[in-house]
mmCIF file of C-alpha atoms in Angstrom:
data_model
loop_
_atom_site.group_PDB
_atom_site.id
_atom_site.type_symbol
_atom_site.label_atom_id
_atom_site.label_comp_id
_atom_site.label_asym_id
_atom_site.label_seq_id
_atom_site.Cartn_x
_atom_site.Cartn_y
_atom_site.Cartn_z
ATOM 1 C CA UNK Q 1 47.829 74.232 25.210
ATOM 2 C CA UNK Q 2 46.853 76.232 27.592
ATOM 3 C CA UNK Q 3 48.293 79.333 28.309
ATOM 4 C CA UNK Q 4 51.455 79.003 26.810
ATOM 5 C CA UNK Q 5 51.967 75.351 28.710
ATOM 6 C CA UNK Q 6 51.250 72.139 27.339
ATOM 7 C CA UNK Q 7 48.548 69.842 28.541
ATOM 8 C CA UNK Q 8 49.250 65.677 28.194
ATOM 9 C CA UNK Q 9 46.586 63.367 28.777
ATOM 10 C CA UNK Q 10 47.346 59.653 30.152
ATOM 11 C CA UNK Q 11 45.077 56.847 30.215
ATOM 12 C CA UNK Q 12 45.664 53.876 31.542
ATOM 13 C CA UNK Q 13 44.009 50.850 29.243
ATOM 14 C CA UNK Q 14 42.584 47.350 30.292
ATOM 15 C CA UNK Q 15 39.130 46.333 29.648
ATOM 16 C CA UNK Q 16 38.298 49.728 27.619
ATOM 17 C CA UNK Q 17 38.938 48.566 23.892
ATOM 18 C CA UNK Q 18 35.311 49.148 22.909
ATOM 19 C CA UNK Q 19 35.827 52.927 24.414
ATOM 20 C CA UNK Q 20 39.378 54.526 24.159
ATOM 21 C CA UNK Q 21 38.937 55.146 20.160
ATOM 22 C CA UNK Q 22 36.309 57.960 21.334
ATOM 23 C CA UNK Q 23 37.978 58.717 24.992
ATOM 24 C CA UNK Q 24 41.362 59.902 22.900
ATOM 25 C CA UNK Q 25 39.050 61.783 20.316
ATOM 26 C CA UNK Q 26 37.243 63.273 23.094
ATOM 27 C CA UNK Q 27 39.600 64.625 25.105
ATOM 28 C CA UNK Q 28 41.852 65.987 21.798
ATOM 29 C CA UNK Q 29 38.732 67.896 20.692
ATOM 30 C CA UNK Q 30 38.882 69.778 24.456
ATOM 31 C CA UNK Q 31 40.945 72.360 22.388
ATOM 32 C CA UNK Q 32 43.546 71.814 25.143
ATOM 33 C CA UNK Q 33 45.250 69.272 24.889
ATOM 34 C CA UNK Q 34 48.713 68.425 22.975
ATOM 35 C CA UNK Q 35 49.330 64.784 23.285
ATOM 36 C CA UNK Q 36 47.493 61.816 24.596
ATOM 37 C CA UNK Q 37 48.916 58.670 25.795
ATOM 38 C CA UNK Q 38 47.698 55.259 26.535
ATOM 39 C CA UNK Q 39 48.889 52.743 27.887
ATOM 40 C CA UNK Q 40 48.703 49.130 27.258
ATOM 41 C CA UNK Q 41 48.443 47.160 30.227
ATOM 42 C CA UNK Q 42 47.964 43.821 29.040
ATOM 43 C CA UNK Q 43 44.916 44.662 27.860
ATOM 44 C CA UNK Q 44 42.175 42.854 25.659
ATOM 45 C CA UNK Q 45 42.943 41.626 22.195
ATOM 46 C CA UNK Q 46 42.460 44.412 19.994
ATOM 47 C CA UNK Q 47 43.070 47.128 21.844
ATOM 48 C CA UNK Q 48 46.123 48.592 19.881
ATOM 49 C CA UNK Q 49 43.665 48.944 16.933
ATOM 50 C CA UNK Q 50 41.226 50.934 18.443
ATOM 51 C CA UNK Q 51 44.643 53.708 19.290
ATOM 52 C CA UNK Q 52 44.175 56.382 16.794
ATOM 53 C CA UNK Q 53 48.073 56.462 16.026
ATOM 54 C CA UNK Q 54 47.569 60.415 14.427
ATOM 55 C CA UNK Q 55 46.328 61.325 17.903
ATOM 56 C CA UNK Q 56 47.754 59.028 20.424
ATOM 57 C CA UNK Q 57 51.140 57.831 21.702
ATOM 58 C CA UNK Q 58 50.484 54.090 22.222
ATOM 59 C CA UNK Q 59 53.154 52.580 24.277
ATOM 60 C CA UNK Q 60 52.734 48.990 26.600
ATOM 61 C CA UNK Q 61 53.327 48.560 30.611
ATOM 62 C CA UNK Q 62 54.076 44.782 30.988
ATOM 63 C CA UNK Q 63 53.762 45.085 34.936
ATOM 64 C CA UNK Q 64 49.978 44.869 35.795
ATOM 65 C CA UNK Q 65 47.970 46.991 37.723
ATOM 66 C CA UNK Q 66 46.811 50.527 37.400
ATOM 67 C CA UNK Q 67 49.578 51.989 39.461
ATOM 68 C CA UNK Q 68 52.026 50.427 37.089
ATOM 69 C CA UNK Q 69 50.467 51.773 33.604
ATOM 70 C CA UNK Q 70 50.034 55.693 34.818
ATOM 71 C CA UNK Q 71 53.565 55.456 36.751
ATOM 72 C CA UNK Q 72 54.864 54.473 32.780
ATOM 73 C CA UNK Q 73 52.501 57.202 31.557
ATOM 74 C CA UNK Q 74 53.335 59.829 33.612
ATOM 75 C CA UNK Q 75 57.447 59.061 32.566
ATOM 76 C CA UNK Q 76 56.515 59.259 28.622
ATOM 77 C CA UNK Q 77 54.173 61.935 28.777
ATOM 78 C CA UNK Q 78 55.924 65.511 28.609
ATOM 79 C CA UNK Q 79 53.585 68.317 28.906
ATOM 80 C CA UNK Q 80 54.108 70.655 31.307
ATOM 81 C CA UNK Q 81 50.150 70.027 33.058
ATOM 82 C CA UNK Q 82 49.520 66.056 32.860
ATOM 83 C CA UNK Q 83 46.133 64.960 32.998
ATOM 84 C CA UNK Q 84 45.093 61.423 33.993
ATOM 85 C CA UNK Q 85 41.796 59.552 33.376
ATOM 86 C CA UNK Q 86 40.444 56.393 32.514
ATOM 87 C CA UNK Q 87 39.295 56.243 29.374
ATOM 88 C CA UNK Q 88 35.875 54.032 29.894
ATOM 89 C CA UNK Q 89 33.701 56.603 29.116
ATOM 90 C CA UNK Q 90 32.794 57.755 32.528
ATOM 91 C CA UNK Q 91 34.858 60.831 32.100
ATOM 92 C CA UNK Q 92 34.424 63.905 29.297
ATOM 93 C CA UNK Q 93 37.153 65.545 27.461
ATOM 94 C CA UNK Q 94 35.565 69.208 28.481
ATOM 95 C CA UNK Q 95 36.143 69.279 32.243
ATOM 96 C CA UNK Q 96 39.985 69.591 31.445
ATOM 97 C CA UNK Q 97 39.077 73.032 31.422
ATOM 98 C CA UNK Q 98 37.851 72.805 34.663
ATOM 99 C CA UNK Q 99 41.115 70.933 35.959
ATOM 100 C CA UNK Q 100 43.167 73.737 34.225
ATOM 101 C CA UNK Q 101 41.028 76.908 36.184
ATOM 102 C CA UNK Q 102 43.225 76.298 39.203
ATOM 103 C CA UNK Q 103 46.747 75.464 38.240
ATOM 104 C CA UNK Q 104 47.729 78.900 38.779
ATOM 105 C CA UNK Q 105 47.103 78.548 42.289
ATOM 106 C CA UNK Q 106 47.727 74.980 43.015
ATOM 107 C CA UNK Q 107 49.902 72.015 42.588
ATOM 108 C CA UNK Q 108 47.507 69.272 42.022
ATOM 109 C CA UNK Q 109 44.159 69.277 41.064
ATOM 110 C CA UNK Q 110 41.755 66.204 42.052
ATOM 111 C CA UNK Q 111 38.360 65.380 40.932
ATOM 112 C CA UNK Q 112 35.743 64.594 42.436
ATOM 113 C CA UNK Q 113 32.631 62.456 41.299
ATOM 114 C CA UNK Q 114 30.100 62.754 45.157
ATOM 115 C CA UNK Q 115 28.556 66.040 43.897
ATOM 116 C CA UNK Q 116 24.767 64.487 42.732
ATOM 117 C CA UNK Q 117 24.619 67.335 40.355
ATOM 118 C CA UNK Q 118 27.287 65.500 38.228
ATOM 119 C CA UNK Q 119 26.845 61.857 38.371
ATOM 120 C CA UNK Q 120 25.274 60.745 35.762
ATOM 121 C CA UNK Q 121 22.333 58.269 35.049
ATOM 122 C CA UNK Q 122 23.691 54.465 34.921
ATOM 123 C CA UNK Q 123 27.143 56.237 36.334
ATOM 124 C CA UNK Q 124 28.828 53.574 39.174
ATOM 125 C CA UNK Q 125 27.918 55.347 41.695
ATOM 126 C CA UNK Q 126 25.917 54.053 44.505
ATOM 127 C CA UNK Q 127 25.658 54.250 48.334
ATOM 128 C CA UNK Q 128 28.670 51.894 49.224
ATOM 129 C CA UNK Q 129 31.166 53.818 46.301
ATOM 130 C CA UNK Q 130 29.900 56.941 47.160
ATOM 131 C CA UNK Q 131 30.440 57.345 50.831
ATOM 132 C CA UNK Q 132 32.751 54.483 50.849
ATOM 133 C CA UNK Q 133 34.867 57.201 48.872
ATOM 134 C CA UNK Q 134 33.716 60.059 51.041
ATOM 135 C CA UNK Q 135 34.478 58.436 54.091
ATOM 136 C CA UNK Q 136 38.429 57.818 53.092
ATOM 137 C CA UNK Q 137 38.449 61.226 52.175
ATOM 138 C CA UNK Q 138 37.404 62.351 55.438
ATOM 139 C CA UNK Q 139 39.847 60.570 57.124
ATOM 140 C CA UNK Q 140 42.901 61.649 54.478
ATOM 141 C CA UNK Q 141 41.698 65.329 55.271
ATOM 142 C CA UNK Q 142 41.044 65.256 59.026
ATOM 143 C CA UNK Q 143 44.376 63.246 59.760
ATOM 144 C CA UNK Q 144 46.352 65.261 57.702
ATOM 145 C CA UNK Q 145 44.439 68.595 58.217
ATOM 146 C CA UNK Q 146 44.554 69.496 54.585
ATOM 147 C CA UNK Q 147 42.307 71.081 51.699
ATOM 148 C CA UNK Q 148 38.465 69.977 51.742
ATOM 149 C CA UNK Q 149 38.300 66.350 50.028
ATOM 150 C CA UNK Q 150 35.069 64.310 48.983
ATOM 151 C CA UNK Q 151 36.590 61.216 47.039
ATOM 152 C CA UNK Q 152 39.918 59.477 47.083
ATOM 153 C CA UNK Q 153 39.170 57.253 44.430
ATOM 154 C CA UNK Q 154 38.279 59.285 41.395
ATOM 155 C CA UNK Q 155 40.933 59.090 38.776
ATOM 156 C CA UNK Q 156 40.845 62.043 36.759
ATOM 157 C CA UNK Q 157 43.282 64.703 38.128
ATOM 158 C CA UNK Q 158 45.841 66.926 36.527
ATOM 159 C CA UNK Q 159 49.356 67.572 38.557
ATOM 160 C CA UNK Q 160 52.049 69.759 37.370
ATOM 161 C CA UNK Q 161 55.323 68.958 36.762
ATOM 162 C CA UNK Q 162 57.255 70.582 39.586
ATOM 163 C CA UNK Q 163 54.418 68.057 41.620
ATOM 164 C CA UNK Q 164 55.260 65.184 39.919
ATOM 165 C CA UNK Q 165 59.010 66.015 40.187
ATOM 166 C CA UNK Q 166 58.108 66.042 43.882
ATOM 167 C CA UNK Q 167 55.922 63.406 44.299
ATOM 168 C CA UNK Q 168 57.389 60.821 41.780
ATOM 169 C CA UNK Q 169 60.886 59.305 43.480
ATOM 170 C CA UNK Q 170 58.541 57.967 46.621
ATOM 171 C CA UNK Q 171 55.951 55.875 44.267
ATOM 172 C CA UNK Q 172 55.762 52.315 45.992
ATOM 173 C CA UNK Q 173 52.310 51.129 44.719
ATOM 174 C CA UNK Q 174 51.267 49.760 41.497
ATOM 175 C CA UNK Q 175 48.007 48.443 41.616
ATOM 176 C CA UNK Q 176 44.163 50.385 42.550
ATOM 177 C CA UNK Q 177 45.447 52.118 45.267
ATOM 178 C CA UNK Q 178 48.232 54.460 43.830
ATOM 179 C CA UNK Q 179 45.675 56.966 43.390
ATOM 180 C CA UNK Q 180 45.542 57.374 46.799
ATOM 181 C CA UNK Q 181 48.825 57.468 47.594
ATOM 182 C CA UNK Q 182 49.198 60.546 45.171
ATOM 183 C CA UNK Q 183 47.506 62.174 47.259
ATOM 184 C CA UNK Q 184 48.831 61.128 50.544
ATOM 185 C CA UNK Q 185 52.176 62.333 48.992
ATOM 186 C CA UNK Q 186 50.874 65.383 47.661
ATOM 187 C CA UNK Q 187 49.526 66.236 50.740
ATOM 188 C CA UNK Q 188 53.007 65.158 52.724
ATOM 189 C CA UNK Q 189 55.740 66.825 50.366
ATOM 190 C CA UNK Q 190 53.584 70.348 51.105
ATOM 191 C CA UNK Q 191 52.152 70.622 47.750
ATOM 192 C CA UNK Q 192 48.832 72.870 47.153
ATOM 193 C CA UNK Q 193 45.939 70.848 46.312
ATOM 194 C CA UNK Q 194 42.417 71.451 45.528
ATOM 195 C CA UNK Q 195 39.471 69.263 44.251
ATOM 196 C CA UNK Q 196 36.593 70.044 42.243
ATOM 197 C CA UNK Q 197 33.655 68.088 41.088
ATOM 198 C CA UNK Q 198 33.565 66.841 37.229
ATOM 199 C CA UNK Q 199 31.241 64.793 35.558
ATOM 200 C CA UNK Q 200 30.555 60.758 36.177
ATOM 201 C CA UNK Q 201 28.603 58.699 33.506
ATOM 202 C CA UNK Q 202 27.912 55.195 32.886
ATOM 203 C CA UNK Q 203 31.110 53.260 32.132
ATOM 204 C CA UNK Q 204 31.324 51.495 29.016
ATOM 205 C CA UNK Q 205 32.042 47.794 29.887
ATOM 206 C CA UNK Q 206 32.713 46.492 33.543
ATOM 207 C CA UNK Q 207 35.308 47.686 36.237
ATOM 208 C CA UNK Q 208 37.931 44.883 36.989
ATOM 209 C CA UNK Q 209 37.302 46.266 40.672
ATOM 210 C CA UNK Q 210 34.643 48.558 41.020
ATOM 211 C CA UNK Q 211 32.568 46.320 39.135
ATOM 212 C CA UNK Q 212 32.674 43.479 42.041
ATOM 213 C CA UNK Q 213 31.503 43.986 45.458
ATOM 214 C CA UNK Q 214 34.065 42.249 47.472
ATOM 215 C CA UNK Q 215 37.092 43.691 45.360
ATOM 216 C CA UNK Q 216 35.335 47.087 46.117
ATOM 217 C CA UNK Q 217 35.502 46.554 49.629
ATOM 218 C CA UNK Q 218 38.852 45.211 49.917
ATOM 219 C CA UNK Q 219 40.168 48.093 48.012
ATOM 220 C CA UNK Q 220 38.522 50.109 50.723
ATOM 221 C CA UNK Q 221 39.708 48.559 53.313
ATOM 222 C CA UNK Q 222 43.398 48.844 52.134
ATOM 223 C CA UNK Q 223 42.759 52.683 51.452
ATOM 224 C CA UNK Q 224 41.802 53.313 55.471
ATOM 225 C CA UNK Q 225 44.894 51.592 56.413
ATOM 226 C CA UNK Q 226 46.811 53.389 54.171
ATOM 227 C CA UNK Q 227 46.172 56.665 55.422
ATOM 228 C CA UNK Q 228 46.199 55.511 58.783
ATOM 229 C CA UNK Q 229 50.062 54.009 58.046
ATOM 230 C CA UNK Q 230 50.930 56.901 56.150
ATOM 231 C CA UNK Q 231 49.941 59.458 58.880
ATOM 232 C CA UNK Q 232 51.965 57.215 61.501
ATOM 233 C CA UNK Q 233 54.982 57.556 59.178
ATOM 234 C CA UNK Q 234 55.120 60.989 58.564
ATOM 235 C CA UNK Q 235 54.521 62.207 62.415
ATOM 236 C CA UNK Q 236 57.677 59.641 63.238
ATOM 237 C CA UNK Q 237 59.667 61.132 60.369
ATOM 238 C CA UNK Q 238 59.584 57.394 59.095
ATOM 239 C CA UNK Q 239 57.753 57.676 55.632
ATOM 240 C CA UNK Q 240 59.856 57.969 52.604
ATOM 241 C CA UNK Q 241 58.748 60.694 51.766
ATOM 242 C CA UNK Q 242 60.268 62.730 54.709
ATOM 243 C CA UNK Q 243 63.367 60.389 55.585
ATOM 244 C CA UNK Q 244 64.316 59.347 52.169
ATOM 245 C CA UNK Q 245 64.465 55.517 53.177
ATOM 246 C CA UNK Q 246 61.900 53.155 50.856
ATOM 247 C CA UNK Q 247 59.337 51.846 52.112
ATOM 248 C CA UNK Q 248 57.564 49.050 49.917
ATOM 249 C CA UNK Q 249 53.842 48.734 50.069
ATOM 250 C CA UNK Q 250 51.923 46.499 49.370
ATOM 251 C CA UNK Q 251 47.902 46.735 47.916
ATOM 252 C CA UNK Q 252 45.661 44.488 46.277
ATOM 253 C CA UNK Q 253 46.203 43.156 42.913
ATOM 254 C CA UNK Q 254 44.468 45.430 40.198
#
């Protein structure tokens, strides 16, 4: 709870079974947030067991690809502030707080993991993610001329409910790059955003993308023309998001 509003958590679940048992207990002990809830996309034997049931919703996304399991998450969660993360262990329960500090001023809050003073020894975090990240962000914010961005890839972000109530009729993508397009909606449909830096650590198990190379780089290169498309649509009045019309993209498989 936080100031009279209630605070839902969503994480999206794959290859973290040997981490969301003490991702959920982590972020419940926060002291500010009422419901957590994960969601099973297809992921490792054993996974459903590890789902505290006394302090977790558990509910399954058949559809793969991270887009898919928060876009379910986001529809069963119902607090009035909903957080996402991945629950791998990279993120901690305690910067919900920090996500919370500015929801009286904006929309959407985004992390952001480029700030040295919070990545963490062993955290996935080297030259080519780093200012790989940076360098999308750049291009989101300079396009666009919005707030001051450092990473379009970090996944732990809280958005409102009159944003998602915004945002939420012009999702199209459902694999690793929806997180982007969050924010290239947020950012169209004149929402206030803000980003702040939260902590990175190492990752318990391996990344089904950030872990390989080539998958990192083809994610990247899919992110740069997405903003690039994105910005073409909105000046032309084409994008969804301003006409109304669909418009089905297409990214990577997650």
């Amino acid at each position: 709870m936080w100031r009279d509003k209630t605070v839902s958590v969503v994480f999206p679940t794959y290859n973290e079974k040997d981490s969301i048992r003490s991702a959920v207990e982590d972020f419940r002990s926060s002291g500010f947030v009422d419901q957590v809830v994960v969601v099973n996309n297809n992921a490792a034997p054993g996974t459903d067991e590890e789902v505290p049931p006394e302090k977790a919703v558990l509910v399954h996304e058949g559809r793969q690809g991270y887009g898919h399991a928060i876009r379910r998450g986001l529809k069963e969660a119902s607090g009035d502030y909903i957080v996402v993360a991945e629950p791998d262990g990279t993120f901690a329960g305690r910067d919900v707080v920090k996500l919370l500090a500015y929801v009286d001023d904006c929309d959407v809050v985004y992390g952001t993991r480029t700030h040295r003073e919070f990545i963490w020894a062993g955290a996935n975090m080297g030259r080519l993610l780093k200012w790989g990240n940076y360098f999308v962000a750049k291009l989101l914010e300079f396009t666009f001329n919005t707030s001051n961005l450092t990473d379009v890839g970090c996944t732990m972000r809280l958005v409102s409910r009159h944003a998602l109530r915004e945002m939420e009729p012009y999702f199209t993508i459902g694999g690793s790059a929806f997180g982007l397009e969050m924010m290239l909606l947020s950012v169209i449909r004149g929402l206030r955003v803000v980003q702040v830096p939260v902590n990175y650590t190492r990752r318990v198990g391996r990344s089904s993308v950030t872990g390989y190379p080539l998958k990192t780089i083809a994610l990247g290169l899919w992110m740069i023309w997405l903003v690039v498309d994105y910005r073409f649509r909105s000046l032309l009045g084409l994008h969804e998001a301003v006409a109304g019309r669909p418009h089905r993209a297409r990214s990577p498989r997650a």
